[in-house]
Coordinates of C-alpha atoms in Angstrom, one line a residue:
M1 CA 27.7 173.9 66.5
P2 CA 25.9 172.6 63.3
L3 CA 22.9 170.5 64.0
F4 CA 24.4 167.4 62.3
F5 CA 27.4 167.4 64.8
R6 CA 25.0 167.9 67.8
L7 CA 22.8 165.0 66.7
T8 CA 25.9 162.8 66.1
A9 CA 27.3 163.6 69.6
L10 CA 23.9 163.0 71.2
T11 CA 23.6 159.6 69.4
C12 CA 27.1 158.6 70.5
G13 CA 26.4 159.6 74.1
L14 CA 23.2 157.5 74.2
F15 CA 24.9 154.6 72.6
L16 CA 27.7 154.7 75.2
L17 CA 25.1 155.0 78.0
I18 CA 23.3 151.9 76.7
L19 CA 26.7 150.0 76.6
L20 CA 27.5 151.0 80.1
Q21 CA 24.1 149.9 81.5
A22 CA 24.3 146.6 79.6
S23 CA 27.8 145.9 81.1
G24 CA 26.5 146.5 84.7
Y25 CA 28.8 149.4 85.3
I26 CA 27.6 151.7 88.0
R27 CA 29.3 155.1 88.2
P28 CA 30.7 155.6 91.7
P29 CA 29.1 158.4 93.6
V30 CA 31.0 161.6 94.1
P31 CA 32.9 161.1 97.4
L32 CA 31.8 163.4 100.1
P33 CA 34.2 164.8 102.7
P34 CA 33.9 163.4 106.2
P35 CA 31.9 165.7 108.5
E36 CA 33.8 168.1 110.7
I37 CA 33.9 166.7 114.2
E38 CA 33.1 169.4 116.7
I39 CA 34.7 168.5 120.0
Q40 CA 32.7 169.5 123.1
T41 CA 34.9 172.0 124.9
E42 CA 32.6 173.3 127.6
W43 CA 33.1 170.7 130.3
S44 CA 32.6 171.5 133.9
P45 CA 35.3 170.5 136.4
E46 CA 32.8 167.9 137.8
E47 CA 32.2 166.4 134.4
L48 CA 35.9 166.1 133.7
Q49 CA 36.4 164.3 137.0
K50 CA 34.2 161.4 135.8
P51 CA 36.0 158.3 134.7
P52 CA 35.8 158.4 130.9
N53 CA 34.1 155.7 128.7
I54 CA 36.8 153.6 127.1
I55 CA 35.8 152.0 123.8
I56 CA 38.2 149.8 121.9
L57 CA 37.1 148.8 118.4
L58 CA 39.2 146.2 116.7
S59 CA 38.4 146.4 113.0
E60 CA 38.9 143.1 111.2
A61 CA 41.9 143.2 108.8
F62 CA 41.7 147.0 108.7
W63 CA 44.7 148.4 106.7
D64 CA 45.1 151.5 104.6
I65 CA 45.2 150.0 101.1
T66 CA 45.8 153.4 99.6
Q67 CA 49.5 152.9 100.7
I68 CA 49.8 150.9 97.6
K69 CA 50.7 153.8 95.3
S70 CA 50.3 151.9 92.1
L71 CA 46.5 151.5 92.7
Q72 CA 44.1 154.3 91.9
F73 CA 40.7 154.5 93.7
S74 CA 37.6 156.2 92.3
E75 CA 37.1 157.5 95.9
D76 CA 38.8 157.4 99.2
P77 CA 37.8 154.1 100.8
A78 CA 38.5 155.4 104.3
P79 CA 37.8 159.2 104.4
M80 CA 36.9 159.3 108.1
F81 CA 39.9 157.4 109.2
H82 CA 42.2 159.7 107.2
A83 CA 40.4 162.8 108.6
L84 CA 41.0 161.5 112.2
Q85 CA 44.7 160.9 111.4
E86 CA 45.1 164.5 110.6
K87 CA 43.7 165.8 113.9
F88 CA 44.1 163.1 116.5
T89 CA 46.6 160.7 118.0
H90 CA 47.4 157.9 115.5
G91 CA 50.1 155.6 114.3
T92 CA 50.8 151.9 113.9
L93 CA 50.9 148.7 115.9
L94 CA 53.4 146.1 115.1
S95 CA 51.0 143.2 114.9
P96 CA 52.3 139.7 115.7
M97 CA 49.9 138.3 113.1
F98 CA 49.3 138.5 109.3
G99 CA 46.2 137.4 107.5
G100 CA 44.5 136.0 110.6
G101 CA 44.8 135.3 114.3
T102 CA 42.6 138.1 115.6
A103 CA 42.3 136.4 119.0
N104 CA 46.1 136.7 119.5
V105 CA 46.1 140.4 118.9
E106 CA 43.1 140.8 121.3
L107 CA 45.0 138.9 123.9
E108 CA 47.9 141.4 123.7
V109 CA 45.7 144.5 123.9
L110 CA 43.6 143.2 126.8
T111 CA 46.2 141.5 129.0
G112 CA 49.5 143.1 128.0
H113 CA 51.0 139.7 127.4
S114 CA 53.1 139.3 124.2
M115 CA 52.6 136.6 121.6
R116 CA 56.4 136.5 121.3
F117 CA 56.5 134.5 124.5
F118 CA 53.9 131.9 123.5
P119 CA 54.7 128.8 121.3
E120 CA 54.7 129.6 117.6
D121 CA 51.3 129.0 116.0
S122 CA 49.5 128.8 119.4
T123 CA 46.2 130.4 120.3
P124 CA 46.4 131.3 124.0
Y125 CA 42.6 131.8 124.2
E126 CA 42.2 128.1 123.5
Q127 CA 45.2 126.8 125.3
Y128 CA 46.2 129.1 128.2
I129 CA 43.3 131.3 129.3
K130 CA 41.4 128.6 131.2
Q131 CA 41.2 130.5 134.6
P132 CA 40.6 134.0 135.9
T133 CA 43.2 136.2 134.1
A134 CA 44.1 139.8 134.8
S135 CA 43.1 142.1 132.0
L136 CA 42.0 145.7 131.2
A137 CA 38.4 144.5 131.8
S138 CA 39.0 143.1 135.2
L139 CA 41.0 146.2 136.2
L140 CA 38.4 148.6 135.1
A141 CA 35.6 146.5 136.6
G142 CA 37.3 146.9 139.9
Q143 CA 37.0 150.7 139.3
G144 CA 33.3 150.7 138.8
Y145 CA 33.2 150.3 135.0
K146 CA 30.6 148.1 133.3
T147 CA 32.6 145.8 131.0
T148 CA 31.2 144.5 127.8
A149 CA 32.7 142.4 124.9
I150 CA 31.0 142.4 121.5
S151 CA 31.9 140.0 118.6
P152 CA 29.6 139.2 115.7
F153 CA 30.7 135.6 115.5
Y154 CA 30.0 132.4 117.3
H155 CA 30.3 132.5 121.0
W156 CA 32.3 129.3 121.0
F157 CA 34.8 130.4 118.5
F158 CA 38.3 130.7 120.1
N159 CA 36.4 129.7 123.3
S160 CA 35.4 133.3 123.4
S161 CA 32.5 133.1 125.9
E162 CA 34.7 131.4 128.5
V163 CA 37.7 133.6 127.8
Y164 CA 35.8 136.8 128.1
K165 CA 34.4 135.6 131.4
H166 CA 37.9 134.8 132.7
L167 CA 39.1 138.2 131.6
G168 CA 36.6 140.0 133.7
F169 CA 33.9 141.1 131.3
S170 CA 30.3 141.1 132.7
R171 CA 28.6 140.8 129.3
F172 CA 29.4 139.2 125.9
I173 CA 27.2 139.9 122.9
S174 CA 28.0 137.2 120.3
L175 CA 26.7 136.3 116.8
E176 CA 23.7 134.5 118.3
Y177 CA 22.3 137.8 119.5
F178 CA 22.7 139.8 116.3
N179 CA 19.8 140.0 113.7
P180 CA 19.4 138.1 110.4
D181 CA 19.0 141.4 108.6
E182 CA 22.3 142.8 109.8
Y183 CA 24.5 140.8 107.3
V184 CA 26.6 142.7 104.8
G185 CA 27.9 140.0 102.5
P186 CA 28.7 136.7 104.3
Y187 CA 29.2 138.4 107.7
I188 CA 27.5 140.8 110.1
G189 CA 28.0 144.4 109.1
D190 CA 30.2 146.7 111.1
H191 CA 27.3 149.1 111.6
A192 CA 25.5 146.4 113.7
V193 CA 28.5 146.3 116.0
V194 CA 28.6 150.0 116.4
R195 CA 24.8 150.0 117.1
R196 CA 25.4 147.7 120.0
I197 CA 28.3 149.7 121.4
I198 CA 26.0 152.7 121.4
E199 CA 23.2 150.8 123.0
E200 CA 25.3 149.3 125.8
S201 CA 26.7 152.7 126.6
E202 CA 23.3 154.4 126.6
R203 CA 21.8 152.0 129.0
N204 CA 24.5 152.3 131.6
P205 CA 24.7 155.6 133.6
G206 CA 28.2 154.9 134.8
P207 CA 31.5 154.6 132.9
D208 CA 31.8 151.8 130.2
F209 CA 34.7 149.7 129.1
I210 CA 33.6 148.2 125.8
F211 CA 35.8 146.0 123.7
A212 CA 34.4 145.1 120.3
N213 CA 35.6 143.5 117.1
T214 CA 34.1 143.4 113.6
M215 CA 33.7 140.8 110.8
E216 CA 32.4 142.6 107.7
N217 CA 35.8 142.8 106.0
H218 CA 36.9 139.4 107.1
Y219 CA 38.6 137.1 104.5
H220 CA 37.7 136.2 101.7
Y221 CA 38.1 139.1 99.2
W222 CA 37.2 137.5 95.9
P223 CA 34.9 139.6 93.6
G224 CA 31.2 139.0 94.4
K225 CA 31.5 139.0 98.2
F226 CA 29.3 142.1 98.4
K227 CA 26.2 142.7 96.3
K228 CA 27.6 145.9 94.9
N229 CA 30.9 147.7 95.0
H230 CA 30.9 151.5 94.8
I231 CA 34.7 151.8 94.7
E232 CA 36.5 151.2 91.4
V233 CA 40.2 150.4 91.4
K234 CA 42.5 151.0 88.4
S235 CA 45.8 149.2 88.3
N236 CA 48.3 147.3 86.1
M237 CA 47.3 144.1 87.8
S238 CA 45.2 141.4 86.2
N239 CA 41.4 141.9 86.3
A240 CA 40.9 139.1 88.8
V241 CA 43.5 140.5 91.2
T242 CA 42.1 144.1 90.7
G243 CA 38.7 142.6 91.7
I244 CA 40.2 141.4 95.0
A245 CA 41.5 144.9 95.7
E246 CA 38.1 146.4 94.9
T247 CA 36.3 143.9 97.3
Y248 CA 38.7 144.7 100.1
A249 CA 38.3 148.5 99.5
Q250 CA 34.5 148.0 99.6
G251 CA 34.8 146.3 103.0
L252 CA 37.2 149.0 104.2
S253 CA 34.6 151.6 103.3
G254 CA 32.0 149.8 105.4
A255 CA 34.4 149.8 108.4
D256 CA 35.1 153.5 107.8
R257 CA 31.4 154.4 107.7
A258 CA 30.9 152.5 111.0
L259 CA 33.8 154.4 112.6
Q260 CA 32.2 157.6 111.4
E261 CA 28.8 156.7 113.0
L262 CA 30.6 155.8 116.3
I263 CA 32.6 159.1 116.4
M264 CA 29.6 161.2 115.5
H265 CA 27.5 159.7 118.2
F266 CA 30.0 160.2 121.0
S267 CA 30.8 163.7 119.7
R268 CA 27.3 164.6 120.8
V269 CA 27.3 162.8 124.1
K270 CA 28.2 164.8 127.3
E271 CA 30.3 161.9 128.7
P272 CA 34.0 162.0 128.6
T273 CA 34.9 159.3 126.1
I274 CA 38.0 157.8 124.5
I275 CA 37.7 155.6 121.4
V276 CA 40.5 153.5 120.2
F277 CA 40.2 152.1 116.6
F278 CA 42.8 149.8 115.1
G279 CA 43.4 147.0 112.7
D280 CA 44.4 143.6 114.1
H281 CA 46.4 142.4 111.1
L282 CA 46.8 143.0 107.4
P283 CA 44.5 141.1 105.0
S284 CA 46.0 138.2 103.1
L285 CA 44.4 139.5 99.9
E286 CA 44.4 135.9 98.7
K287 CA 47.9 134.6 99.1
L288 CA 49.5 138.0 98.7
L289 CA 48.3 138.3 95.1
V290 CA 47.5 142.0 95.4
Y291 CA 50.7 142.9 97.2
K292 CA 52.9 141.1 94.7
E293 CA 51.2 142.1 91.5
S294 CA 51.0 145.7 92.6
K295 CA 54.7 145.6 93.4
Y296 CA 54.1 146.6 97.0
I297 CA 56.4 143.7 98.0
S298 CA 58.6 141.5 96.0
G299 CA 57.4 138.4 97.9
E300 CA 57.7 136.8 101.3
D301 CA 61.4 137.4 101.2
D302 CA 61.0 141.1 100.8
P303 CA 63.6 142.8 103.1
D304 CA 60.8 145.2 104.3
F305 CA 58.3 142.4 104.9
L306 CA 57.9 143.0 108.6
E307 CA 57.5 146.8 108.3
K308 CA 55.1 146.6 105.3
M309 CA 53.1 143.6 106.3
H310 CA 52.8 143.8 110.1
N311 CA 52.2 147.4 110.8
T312 CA 48.5 148.1 111.3
P313 CA 46.9 151.5 111.7
V314 CA 45.6 152.8 115.0
V315 CA 43.8 156.1 115.8
V316 CA 42.8 157.4 119.2
W317 CA 39.9 159.9 119.4
S318 CA 38.5 161.7 122.4
N319 CA 35.7 164.2 122.9
Y320 CA 37.3 165.9 125.9
L321 CA 41.1 165.7 125.7
P322 CA 42.9 168.8 124.4
K323 CA 43.9 168.7 120.7
E324 CA 47.5 169.6 121.6
A325 CA 47.7 166.1 123.2
K326 CA 48.0 164.6 119.7
E327 CA 50.8 162.0 119.4
E328 CA 52.2 159.8 116.8
L329 CA 52.4 156.2 118.0
H330 CA 54.4 153.1 117.0
M331 CA 54.1 150.3 119.5
S332 CA 53.4 146.6 120.0
P333 CA 49.7 145.8 120.7
S334 CA 50.7 144.6 124.2
F335 CA 51.6 148.2 125.1
L336 CA 48.3 149.7 123.9
G337 CA 46.3 148.9 127.1
P338 CA 48.7 150.6 129.5
Y339 CA 48.9 153.6 127.1
I340 CA 45.1 153.9 127.2
L341 CA 45.0 153.7 131.0
N342 CA 47.5 156.5 131.3
L343 CA 45.6 158.6 128.7
A344 CA 42.4 158.1 130.7
K345 CA 44.2 158.8 134.0
R346 CA 43.0 155.5 135.4
P347 CA 44.9 153.6 138.1
G348 CA 47.1 150.9 136.7
S349 CA 48.8 148.0 138.2
P350 CA 52.4 147.0 138.9
Y351 CA 52.3 145.1 135.6
T352 CA 50.7 147.8 133.5
D353 CA 53.2 150.3 135.1
F354 CA 56.0 148.0 134.2
L355 CA 54.7 147.8 130.6
S356 CA 54.4 151.6 130.4
D357 CA 58.0 152.0 131.5
L358 CA 59.1 149.3 129.1
Y359 CA 57.2 151.0 126.2
R360 CA 59.3 154.1 126.7
K361 CA 62.5 152.0 126.4
M362 CA 61.3 149.5 123.8
P363 CA 58.2 150.6 121.9
V364 CA 58.0 147.5 119.8
L365 CA 58.9 143.9 120.3
P366 CA 59.7 142.2 117.0
P367 CA 60.6 138.6 116.2
K368 CA 64.0 137.5 117.5
T369 CA 65.6 137.7 114.1
Y370 CA 65.1 141.5 114.1
Y371 CA 66.6 142.1 117.5
E372 CA 70.0 143.2 116.3
A373 CA 68.7 145.3 113.4
M374 CA 66.2 147.1 115.6
N375 CA 68.6 147.5 118.6
I376 CA 66.4 145.5 121.0
D377 CA 67.8 145.1 124.5
V378 CA 67.6 141.4 125.2
N379 CA 67.7 142.0 128.9
L380 CA 64.5 144.0 128.7
V381 CA 62.9 141.2 126.6
Q382 CA 63.9 138.6 129.2
Q383 CA 62.4 140.6 132.1
Y384 CA 59.2 140.9 130.1
E385 CA 59.1 137.2 129.3
D386 CA 59.9 136.1 132.8
R387 CA 57.2 138.3 134.3
Q388 CA 54.5 137.2 131.8
K389 CA 55.2 133.6 132.3
A390 CA 55.2 134.0 136.1
I391 CA 51.9 135.8 136.0
L392 CA 50.2 133.1 133.9
K393 CA 51.8 130.4 136.1
L394 CA 50.6 131.9 139.3
E395 CA 47.1 132.5 138.0
K396 CA 46.9 128.8 136.9
Q397 CA 48.2 127.7 140.3
A398 CA 45.7 129.9 142.1
A399 CA 42.8 128.5 140.1
A400 CA 43.9 124.9 140.7
S401 CA 44.0 125.6 144.4
G402 CA 40.5 126.9 144.4
G403 CA 41.2 130.6 144.6
S404 CA 42.5 133.3 142.4
A405 CA 45.7 135.3 142.7
N406 CA 46.1 139.0 142.3
V407 CA 49.4 138.1 140.6
A408 CA 50.2 141.4 139.0
G409 CA 51.1 142.9 142.3
V410 CA 53.7 140.3 143.1
D411 CA 57.3 141.5 142.7
A412 CA 59.6 139.0 144.3
A413 CA 63.0 139.0 142.6
D414 CA 66.1 136.9 143.0
S415 CA 69.6 137.1 141.8
G416 CA 69.8 133.3 141.9
G417 CA 68.5 133.2 138.4
G418 CA 65.4 131.0 139.0
V419 CA 62.3 131.7 137.1
A420 CA 59.6 133.1 139.3
G421 CA 56.2 131.6 139.1
S422 CA 57.6 128.2 138.1
D423 CA 58.2 126.0 141.0
G424 CA 60.0 128.6 143.1
G425 CA 63.6 129.3 142.0
D426 CA 66.4 128.8 144.5
S427 CA 67.2 132.1 146.1
G428 CA 70.7 133.1 147.2
D429 CA 70.1 131.8 150.7
G430 CA 68.7 128.5 149.5
N431 CA 65.1 129.4 150.3
S432 CA 62.4 128.9 147.7
A433 CA 60.5 132.0 146.6
T434 CA 57.7 132.5 144.0
G435 CA 57.6 135.8 142.2
M436 CA 56.1 137.5 139.2
N437 CA 58.9 139.1 137.4
G438 CA 60.9 136.0 136.6
T439 CA 63.8 135.9 139.0
T440 CA 63.7 135.0 142.6
G441 CA 66.1 136.4 145.1
S442 CA 67.9 139.6 145.9
S443 CA 68.6 141.7 142.8
T444 CA 66.7 143.0 139.8
S445 CA 66.7 145.8 137.4
D446 CA 64.4 148.8 137.9
A447 CA 62.2 148.0 134.9
A448 CA 61.0 144.8 136.5
G449 CA 60.7 146.4 139.9
S450 CA 63.1 145.6 142.7
S451 CA 62.3 143.5 145.7
D452 CA 65.3 142.6 147.9
A453 CA 63.2 140.0 149.5
S454 CA 64.1 136.7 151.1
N455 CA 61.8 134.0 152.5
S456 CA 58.9 135.7 150.8
A457 CA 55.5 134.0 151.2
I458 CA 52.7 134.2 148.7
D459 CA 49.1 133.6 149.7
T460 CA 47.3 132.8 146.5
G461 CA 43.8 133.2 148.0
G462 CA 41.3 130.7 149.2
T463 CA 38.0 129.7 147.8
G464 CA 34.9 131.7 148.8
S465 CA 32.0 130.2 150.5
D466 CA 30.1 129.9 147.2
G467 CA 33.1 128.3 145.6
S468 CA 33.4 131.0 143.0
S469 CA 36.4 133.0 141.9
A470 CA 36.8 136.2 140.0
T471 CA 39.6 138.1 138.4
G472 CA 40.1 141.8 138.8
M473 CA 43.0 143.6 137.4
N474 CA 43.6 146.0 140.2
G475 CA 41.7 144.9 143.3
T476 CA 41.4 148.3 144.9
T477 CA 40.7 151.4 142.9
D478 CA 43.1 153.6 144.9
S479 CA 46.0 151.2 144.5
S480 CA 49.5 152.7 144.6
T481 CA 52.6 151.5 142.9
S482 CA 56.2 152.5 142.8
D483 CA 58.5 152.8 139.7
A484 CA 57.5 150.7 136.7
A485 CA 56.5 147.5 138.5
G486 CA 56.6 148.6 142.1
S487 CA 59.6 148.3 144.3
S488 CA 59.5 146.5 147.6
D489 CA 62.7 146.4 149.7
A490 CA 60.9 144.2 152.2
S491 CA 62.4 141.6 154.3
N492 CA 60.3 138.5 155.1
S493 CA 57.4 140.2 153.2
S494 CA 54.0 138.6 153.0
V495 CA 52.1 138.9 149.8
D496 CA 48.4 138.4 149.9
T497 CA 47.4 137.8 146.3
G498 CA 43.7 137.1 146.6
A499 CA 41.5 138.7 149.3
T500 CA 38.1 137.3 149.7
G501 CA 35.1 139.3 148.4
S502 CA 32.1 140.1 150.6
D503 CA 30.1 137.2 149.0
G504 CA 32.9 134.8 149.9
S505 CA 34.3 134.7 146.4
S506 CA 37.9 135.1 145.7
A507 CA 38.9 138.2 143.7
T508 CA 41.9 138.6 141.5
G509 CA 43.3 142.0 140.7
M510 CA 46.1 143.1 138.4
A511 CA 47.1 146.1 140.5
G512 CA 46.0 145.8 144.1
T513 CA 48.0 147.8 146.5
A514 CA 51.8 147.9 146.5
D515 CA 52.7 150.8 148.7
S516 CA 55.6 149.1 150.2
S517 CA 58.7 150.8 148.8
G518 CA 61.5 150.7 151.4
A519 CA 59.5 149.1 154.1
S520 CA 60.7 146.4 156.4
N521 CA 58.6 143.4 157.2
S522 CA 55.8 144.9 155.1
S523 CA 52.7 143.2 154.0
V524 CA 51.8 143.7 150.4
D525 CA 48.1 143.3 149.6
T526 CA 47.8 142.9 145.9
G527 CA 44.1 142.1 145.5
A528 CA 41.7 143.3 148.1
T529 CA 38.0 143.0 147.1
G530 CA 38.7 142.8 143.4
G531 CA 36.2 141.5 140.8
T532 CA 33.3 139.7 142.6
T533 CA 31.6 141.4 145.6
K534 CA 28.0 141.7 146.5
G535 CA 26.1 143.7 143.9
T536 CA 28.5 142.8 141.1
P537 CA 26.5 141.5 138.2
P538 CA 27.2 138.0 137.0
F539 CA 28.6 137.2 133.5
I540 CA 25.8 137.5 131.0
L541 CA 25.9 136.0 127.5
G542 CA 24.0 138.2 125.0
Y543 CA 20.9 139.7 126.5
G544 CA 20.2 136.9 129.0
E545 CA 16.9 135.0 129.0
P546 CA 14.5 135.8 126.1
L547 CA 11.2 137.2 127.2
I548 CA 7.7 136.1 126.1
E549 CA 5.2 138.8 126.8
R550 CA 2.3 137.3 124.8
V551 CA 1.5 134.7 122.2
S552 CA -0.9 135.3 119.3
P553 CA -3.4 133.9 118.8
D554 CA -3.9 133.1 122.4
T555 CA -5.8 129.9 121.5
L556 CA -5.4 127.5 118.6
T557 CA -7.9 125.2 116.8
V558 CA -7.6 121.4 116.7
G559 CA -6.2 120.5 113.3
G560 CA -5.5 124.1 112.3
D561 CA -7.3 125.8 109.4
V562 CA -8.9 124.1 106.4
F563 CA -5.4 123.4 105.1
G564 CA -4.3 122.0 108.5
R565 CA -2.0 124.9 109.2
S566 CA -1.6 127.1 112.3
Q567 CA 0.6 130.1 112.7
L568 CA 1.8 131.2 116.0
T569 CA 3.6 134.5 116.8
V570 CA 5.6 135.1 119.9
H571 CA 6.0 138.7 121.1
G572 CA 8.6 139.8 123.6
G573 CA 12.4 140.1 123.1
R574 CA 15.2 140.4 122.7
Y575 CA 15.3 138.0 119.7
G576 CA 18.2 137.4 117.4
L577 CA 19.8 134.8 115.1
G578 CA 19.8 132.1 117.7
S579 CA 16.2 132.6 119.0
T580 CA 14.2 129.5 118.2
I581 CA 10.6 128.7 119.1
F582 CA 10.1 125.3 120.9
I583 CA 6.8 123.6 121.0
N584 CA 6.4 120.9 123.6
G585 CA 10.2 120.8 123.9
E586 CA 10.9 120.4 120.2
P587 CA 12.5 123.1 118.0
Q588 CA 10.4 124.5 115.2
Q589 CA 11.3 126.2 111.9
T590 CA 11.3 129.8 113.2
T591 CA 10.9 133.0 111.2
W592 CA 12.6 136.0 112.7
Q593 CA 10.4 139.1 112.2
S594 CA 12.0 141.6 114.5
E595 CA 13.8 141.8 117.8
S596 CA 10.4 141.6 119.5
S597 CA 8.6 139.0 117.5
L598 CA 9.1 135.5 116.1
S599 CA 6.6 133.3 114.2
V600 CA 6.3 129.6 113.4
N601 CA 4.0 127.6 111.1
L602 CA 2.8 124.6 113.1
P603 CA 2.2 121.2 111.4
K604 CA -1.2 119.7 111.8
S605 CA 0.1 116.9 114.0
L606 CA 0.9 119.3 116.8
T607 CA -2.7 120.6 117.1
T608 CA -4.6 117.4 116.5
N609 CA -4.1 115.4 119.7
A610 CA -3.0 118.1 122.3
A611 CA -5.2 120.1 124.7
T612 CA -2.4 122.7 125.2
L613 CA 0.9 123.5 123.7
D614 CA 4.0 124.5 125.7
V615 CA 5.6 127.4 123.9
Q616 CA 9.1 128.5 124.8
V617 CA 11.9 130.5 123.1
R618 CA 15.4 129.2 123.4
V619 CA 18.6 130.7 122.2
L620 CA 20.6 128.1 120.3
D621 CA 24.1 128.2 118.9
S622 CA 25.3 126.7 115.7
K623 CA 25.9 123.4 117.5
N624 CA 22.3 123.3 118.8
R625 CA 23.4 124.0 122.3
V626 CA 20.9 126.0 124.5
L627 CA 22.4 129.3 125.6
A628 CA 19.3 130.6 127.3
A629 CA 15.6 129.9 127.6
S630 CA 12.4 131.8 128.3
R631 CA 9.6 130.8 130.6
I632 CA 7.0 128.3 129.1
V633 CA 3.7 129.7 128.0
K634 CA 0.7 127.3 127.6
V635 CA -1.5 127.9 124.6
P636 CA -4.9 126.1 124.7
V637 CA -6.0 124.0 121.6
L638 CA -9.8 124.1 121.2
E639 CA -12.2 122.1 119.2
K640 CA -13.5 123.7 116.0
K641 CA -16.8 125.5 116.3
H642 CA -19.6 124.2 114.0

């Protein structure tokens, strides 16, 4: 090539580079393929007998935006997720929500209850879960699992701290216990959630049940949410709407990297582990702008709106299950919990067994307007609704009476048509009976469990000597059930729904024992020694009381330095966003330095007229309520030396 042309090409290239740098354009890095996950195959029989860790990670608004074929991405925003789809069980959940309502999807997964049977626009966490409530957490706690909930948002949001306690979790790590340097955009990054999942698992030698949700990719999605996007989107949409898609794709990438970190860690751990990763709902993408402009949907009246806008992705990974066990899933979130229990080979309950059987007959439960088009059996729906309402009713009644009921084991049925768990429907012989599956009397279908019982008595459990009550989903770990919900052809059966724990507290179990098929005059114990017995740890918010190991300096000077200032550093842990230094009972402007140190600059007035200062660390929430407090350390204030 002549020198003139080479110089011209070089000049043009330099000019283009200057323009790109001036415009702020950053070339996306070359996408790297996800690492090959090597599954540990050399498990001893003893290791395989151990109960597996069960980790459920709800990824905020996680959805595969590459399904919008009119969009082109400079790199795959979710390479790890796509790689897992190729090799492991995956599919979709028919979410009851769109654009928000995470707590409602949580409820379905943890309890098996369906949002279809709650009032429209309700949030059961705030309105219905006000008493011990049977859940995956309480069931697994009864089987020796340590149960932990993790959410990088305020502990009071959706009444979460109380709800998680009612559901049987022993620890809840909320936003107040995350660190100021863990934000990615306006919310805590997903990597910080994964870090805590790993930490909690590592410090517990036994099996873990961990339920965590994330916030990094939470609404909003306007450009500028993140400091820098490394994913470029090309489309026929307007620049503003394309920017929304890029912001969402960037958040999706953060979720995928966190998933990769989680999988890589447990692929190296010699503990049988199941990880379930799913999206709770599709993102709104700012009033459907991306969906509409990309022609993914025509609008809210799109005939495929339910299928396109309510199916969220799910993937199930394990480090010990055979690869040939791979399945393709399509289910409602309320069936996910029973599916996981079966996969982990953990004892279920009459209710989870009922849901497992129902899943085989009716994998998804859509809104009523879709029943006919999707061939939904309304009789199965009615059985499900009756049972759910009866369980919640009985749990509420048990809590009001001072005990807790192991309601999931109750299977009284009646052909008289009364709704069980309400006020006791009229049975065929005129006797009142309370049951869990919705009808009281003498005939039921096999999905709900049969119980040709009359004059059935239900003991909802008394209050323990310490006045406390606890919920356990199964009561006893070796519980047995029959059919989907357990059959009990018992006459004059007695149902004990809340046996007392060894510390006097009442325990609620979702399974209990129901080994009574075909028995006459049998006694059905549905909740022996469930959630709260001696040695069971109490519910802990975050990391409990903050610790002060030492304070530096260990003495202060009256009036401070020549400028009247004094700096105090507290060493201990574990300190997070809510950790605040109090001096003489008053909060101070606190600087977080690390999980083990906090500092504060003291005003001159504090060291002028005091002989000592009372130093304490308290954990405050956003409403300035004290969640935990350390011991008080006294720091002497001495006269200046001349």
